[in-house]
Tab-separated table of N, CA and C in Angstrom:
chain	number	residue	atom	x	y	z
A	173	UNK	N	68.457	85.203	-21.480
A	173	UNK	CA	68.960	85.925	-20.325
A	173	UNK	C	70.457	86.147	-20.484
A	174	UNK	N	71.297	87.129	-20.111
A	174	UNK	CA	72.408	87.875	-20.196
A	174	UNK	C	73.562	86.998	-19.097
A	175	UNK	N	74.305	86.504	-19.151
A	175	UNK	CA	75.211	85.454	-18.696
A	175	UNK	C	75.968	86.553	-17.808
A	176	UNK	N	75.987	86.337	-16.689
A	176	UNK	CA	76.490	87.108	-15.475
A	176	UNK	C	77.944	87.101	-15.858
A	177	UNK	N	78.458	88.408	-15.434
A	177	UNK	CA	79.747	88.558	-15.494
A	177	UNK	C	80.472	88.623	-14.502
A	178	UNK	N	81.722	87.928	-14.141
A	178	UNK	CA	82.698	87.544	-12.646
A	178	UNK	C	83.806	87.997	-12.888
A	179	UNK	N	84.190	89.128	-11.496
A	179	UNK	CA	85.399	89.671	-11.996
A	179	UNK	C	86.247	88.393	-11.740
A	180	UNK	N	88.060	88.802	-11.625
A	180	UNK	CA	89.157	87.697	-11.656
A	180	UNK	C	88.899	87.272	-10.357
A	181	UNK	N	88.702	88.555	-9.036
A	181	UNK	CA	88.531	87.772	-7.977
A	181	UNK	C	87.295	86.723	-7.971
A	182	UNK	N	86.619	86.769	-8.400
A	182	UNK	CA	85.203	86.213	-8.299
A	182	UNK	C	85.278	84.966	-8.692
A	183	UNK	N	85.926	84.958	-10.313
A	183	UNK	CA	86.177	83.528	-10.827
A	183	UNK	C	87.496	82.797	-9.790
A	184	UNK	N	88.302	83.640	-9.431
A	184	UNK	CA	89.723	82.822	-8.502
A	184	UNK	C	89.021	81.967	-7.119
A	185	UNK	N	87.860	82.858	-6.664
A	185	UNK	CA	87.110	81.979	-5.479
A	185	UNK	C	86.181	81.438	-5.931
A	186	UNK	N	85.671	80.938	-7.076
A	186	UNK	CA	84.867	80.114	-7.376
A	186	UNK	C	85.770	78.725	-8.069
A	187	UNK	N	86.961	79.325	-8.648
A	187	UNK	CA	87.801	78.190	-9.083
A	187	UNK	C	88.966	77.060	-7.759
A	188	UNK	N	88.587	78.177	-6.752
A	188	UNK	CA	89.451	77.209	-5.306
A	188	UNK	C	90.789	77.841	-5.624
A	189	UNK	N	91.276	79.060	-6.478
A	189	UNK	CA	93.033	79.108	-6.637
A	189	UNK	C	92.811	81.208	-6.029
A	190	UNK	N	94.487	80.739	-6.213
A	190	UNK	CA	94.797	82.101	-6.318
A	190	UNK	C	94.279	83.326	-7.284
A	191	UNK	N	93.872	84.683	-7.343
A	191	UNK	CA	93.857	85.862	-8.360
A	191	UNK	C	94.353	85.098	-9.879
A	192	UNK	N	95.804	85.161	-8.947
A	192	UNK	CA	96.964	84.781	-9.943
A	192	UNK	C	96.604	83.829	-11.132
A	193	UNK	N	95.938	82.893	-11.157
A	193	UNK	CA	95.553	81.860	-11.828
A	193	UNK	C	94.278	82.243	-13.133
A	194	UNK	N	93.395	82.500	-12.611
A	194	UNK	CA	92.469	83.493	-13.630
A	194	UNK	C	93.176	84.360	-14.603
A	195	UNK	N	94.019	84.900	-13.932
A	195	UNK	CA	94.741	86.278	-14.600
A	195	UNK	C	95.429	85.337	-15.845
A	196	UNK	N	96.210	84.888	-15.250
A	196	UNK	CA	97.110	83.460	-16.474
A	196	UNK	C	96.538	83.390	-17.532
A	197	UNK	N	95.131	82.996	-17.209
A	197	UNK	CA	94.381	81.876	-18.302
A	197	UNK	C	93.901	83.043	-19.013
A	198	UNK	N	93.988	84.375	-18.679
A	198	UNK	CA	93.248	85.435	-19.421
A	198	UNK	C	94.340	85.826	-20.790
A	199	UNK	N	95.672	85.675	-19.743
A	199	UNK	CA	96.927	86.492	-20.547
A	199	UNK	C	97.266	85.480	-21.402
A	200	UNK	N	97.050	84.481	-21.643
A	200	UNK	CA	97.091	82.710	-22.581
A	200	UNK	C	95.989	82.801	-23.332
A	201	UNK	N	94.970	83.448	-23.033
A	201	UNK	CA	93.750	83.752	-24.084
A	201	UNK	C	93.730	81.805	-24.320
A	202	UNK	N	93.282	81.531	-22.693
A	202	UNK	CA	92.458	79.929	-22.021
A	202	UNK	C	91.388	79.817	-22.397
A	203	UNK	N	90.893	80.891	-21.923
A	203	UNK	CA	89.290	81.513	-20.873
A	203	UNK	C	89.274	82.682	-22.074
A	204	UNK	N	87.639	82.231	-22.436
A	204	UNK	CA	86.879	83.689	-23.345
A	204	UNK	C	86.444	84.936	-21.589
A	205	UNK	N	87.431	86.066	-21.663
A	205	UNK	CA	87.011	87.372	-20.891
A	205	UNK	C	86.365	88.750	-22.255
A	206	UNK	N	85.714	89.647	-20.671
A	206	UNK	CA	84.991	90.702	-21.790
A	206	UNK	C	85.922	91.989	-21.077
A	207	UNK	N	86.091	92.736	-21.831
A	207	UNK	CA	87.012	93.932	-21.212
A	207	UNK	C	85.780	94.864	-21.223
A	208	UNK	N	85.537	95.536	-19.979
A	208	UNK	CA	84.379	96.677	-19.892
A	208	UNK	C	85.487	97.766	-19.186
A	209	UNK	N	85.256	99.084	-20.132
A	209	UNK	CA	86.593	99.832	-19.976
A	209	UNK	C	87.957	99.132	-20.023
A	210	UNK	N	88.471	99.538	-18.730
A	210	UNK	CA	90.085	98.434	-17.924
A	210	UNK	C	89.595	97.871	-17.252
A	211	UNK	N	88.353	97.295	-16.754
A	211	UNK	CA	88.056	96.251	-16.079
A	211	UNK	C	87.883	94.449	-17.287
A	212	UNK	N	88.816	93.352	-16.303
A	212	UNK	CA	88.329	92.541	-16.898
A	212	UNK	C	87.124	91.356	-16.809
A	213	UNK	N	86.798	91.054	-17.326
A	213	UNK	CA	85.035	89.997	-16.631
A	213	UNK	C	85.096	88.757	-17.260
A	214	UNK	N	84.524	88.033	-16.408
A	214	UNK	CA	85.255	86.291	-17.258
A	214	UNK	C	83.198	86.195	-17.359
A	215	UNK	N	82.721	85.607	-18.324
A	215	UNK	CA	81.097	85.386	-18.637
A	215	UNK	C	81.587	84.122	-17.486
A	216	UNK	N	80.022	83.982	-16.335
A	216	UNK	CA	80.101	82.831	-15.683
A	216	UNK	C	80.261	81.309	-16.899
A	217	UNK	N	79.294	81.450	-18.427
A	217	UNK	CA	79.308	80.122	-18.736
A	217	UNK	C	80.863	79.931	-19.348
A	218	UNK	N	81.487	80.849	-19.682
A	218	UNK	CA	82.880	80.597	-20.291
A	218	UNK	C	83.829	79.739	-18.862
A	219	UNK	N	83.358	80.474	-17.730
A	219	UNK	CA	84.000	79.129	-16.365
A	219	UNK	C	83.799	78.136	-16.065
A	220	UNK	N	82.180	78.038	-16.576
A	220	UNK	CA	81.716	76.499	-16.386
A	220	UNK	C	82.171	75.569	-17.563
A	221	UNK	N	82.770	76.381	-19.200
A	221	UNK	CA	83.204	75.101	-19.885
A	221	UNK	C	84.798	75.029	-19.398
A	222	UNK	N	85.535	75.558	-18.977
A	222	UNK	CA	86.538	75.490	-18.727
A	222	UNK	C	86.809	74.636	-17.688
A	223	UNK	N	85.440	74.818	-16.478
A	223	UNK	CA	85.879	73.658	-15.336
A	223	UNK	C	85.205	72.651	-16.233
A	224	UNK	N	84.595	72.256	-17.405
A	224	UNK	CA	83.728	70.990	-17.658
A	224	UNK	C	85.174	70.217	-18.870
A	225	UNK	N	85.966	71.436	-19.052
A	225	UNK	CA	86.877	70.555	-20.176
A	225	UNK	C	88.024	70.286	-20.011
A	226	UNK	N	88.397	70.657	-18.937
A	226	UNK	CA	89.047	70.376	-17.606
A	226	UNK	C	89.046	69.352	-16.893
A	227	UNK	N	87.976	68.325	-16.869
A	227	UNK	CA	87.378	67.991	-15.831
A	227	UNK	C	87.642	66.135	-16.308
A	228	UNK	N	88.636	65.730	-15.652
A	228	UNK	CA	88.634	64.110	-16.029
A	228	UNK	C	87.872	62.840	-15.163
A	229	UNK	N	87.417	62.279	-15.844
A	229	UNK	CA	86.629	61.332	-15.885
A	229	UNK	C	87.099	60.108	-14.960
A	230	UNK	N	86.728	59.597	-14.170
A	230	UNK	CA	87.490	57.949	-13.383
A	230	UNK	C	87.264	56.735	-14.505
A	231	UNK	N	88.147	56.304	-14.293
A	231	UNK	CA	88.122	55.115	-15.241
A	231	UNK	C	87.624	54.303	-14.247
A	232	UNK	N	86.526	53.211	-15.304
A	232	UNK	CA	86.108	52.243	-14.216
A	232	UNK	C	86.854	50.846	-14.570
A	233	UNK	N	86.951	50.105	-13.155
A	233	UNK	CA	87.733	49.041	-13.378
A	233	UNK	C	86.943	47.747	-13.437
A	234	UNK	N	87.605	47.162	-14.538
A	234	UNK	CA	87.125	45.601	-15.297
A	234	UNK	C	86.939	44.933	-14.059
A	235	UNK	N	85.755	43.648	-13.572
A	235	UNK	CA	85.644	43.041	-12.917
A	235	UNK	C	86.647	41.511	-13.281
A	236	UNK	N	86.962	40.888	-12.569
A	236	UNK	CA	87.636	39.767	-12.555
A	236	UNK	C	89.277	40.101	-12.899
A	237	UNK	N	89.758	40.953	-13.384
A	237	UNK	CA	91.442	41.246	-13.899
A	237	UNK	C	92.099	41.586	-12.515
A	238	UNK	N	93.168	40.719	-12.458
A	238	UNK	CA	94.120	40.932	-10.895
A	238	UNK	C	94.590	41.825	-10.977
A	239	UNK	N	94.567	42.845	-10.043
A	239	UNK	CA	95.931	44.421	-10.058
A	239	UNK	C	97.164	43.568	-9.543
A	240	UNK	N	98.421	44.128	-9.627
A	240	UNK	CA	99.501	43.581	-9.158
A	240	UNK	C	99.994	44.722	-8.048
């Protein structure tokens, strides 16, 4: 199946930020986009590795060690 394509607004409200922010990661060549004509399109799975490699982990804490 053909991986849906999201314009900048689309990915900016699915990412919680501004336009502005998508656009960035496009002009940094972050984020794999597809240019159709002058329109630009971010593939939905190219957003999902970006929020997944992005995405930090909680450290879990040792039982018995005192915090200070």
């Amino acid at each position: 199946m053909a991986d849906r394509l999201l314009s900048v607004q689309q990915a900016a409200e699915r990412l919680g930020t501004s336009v502005r922010f998508p656009r960035r990661l496009i002009a940094e060549r972050r984020i794999t986009f597809v240019r159709v004509g002058r329109h630009v399109r971010i593939p939905e799975a190219a957003l999902d590795d970006f929020i997944s490699r992005n995405t930090t982990r909680p450290i879990s804490r040792r039982i018995g060690r005192a915090v200070a």
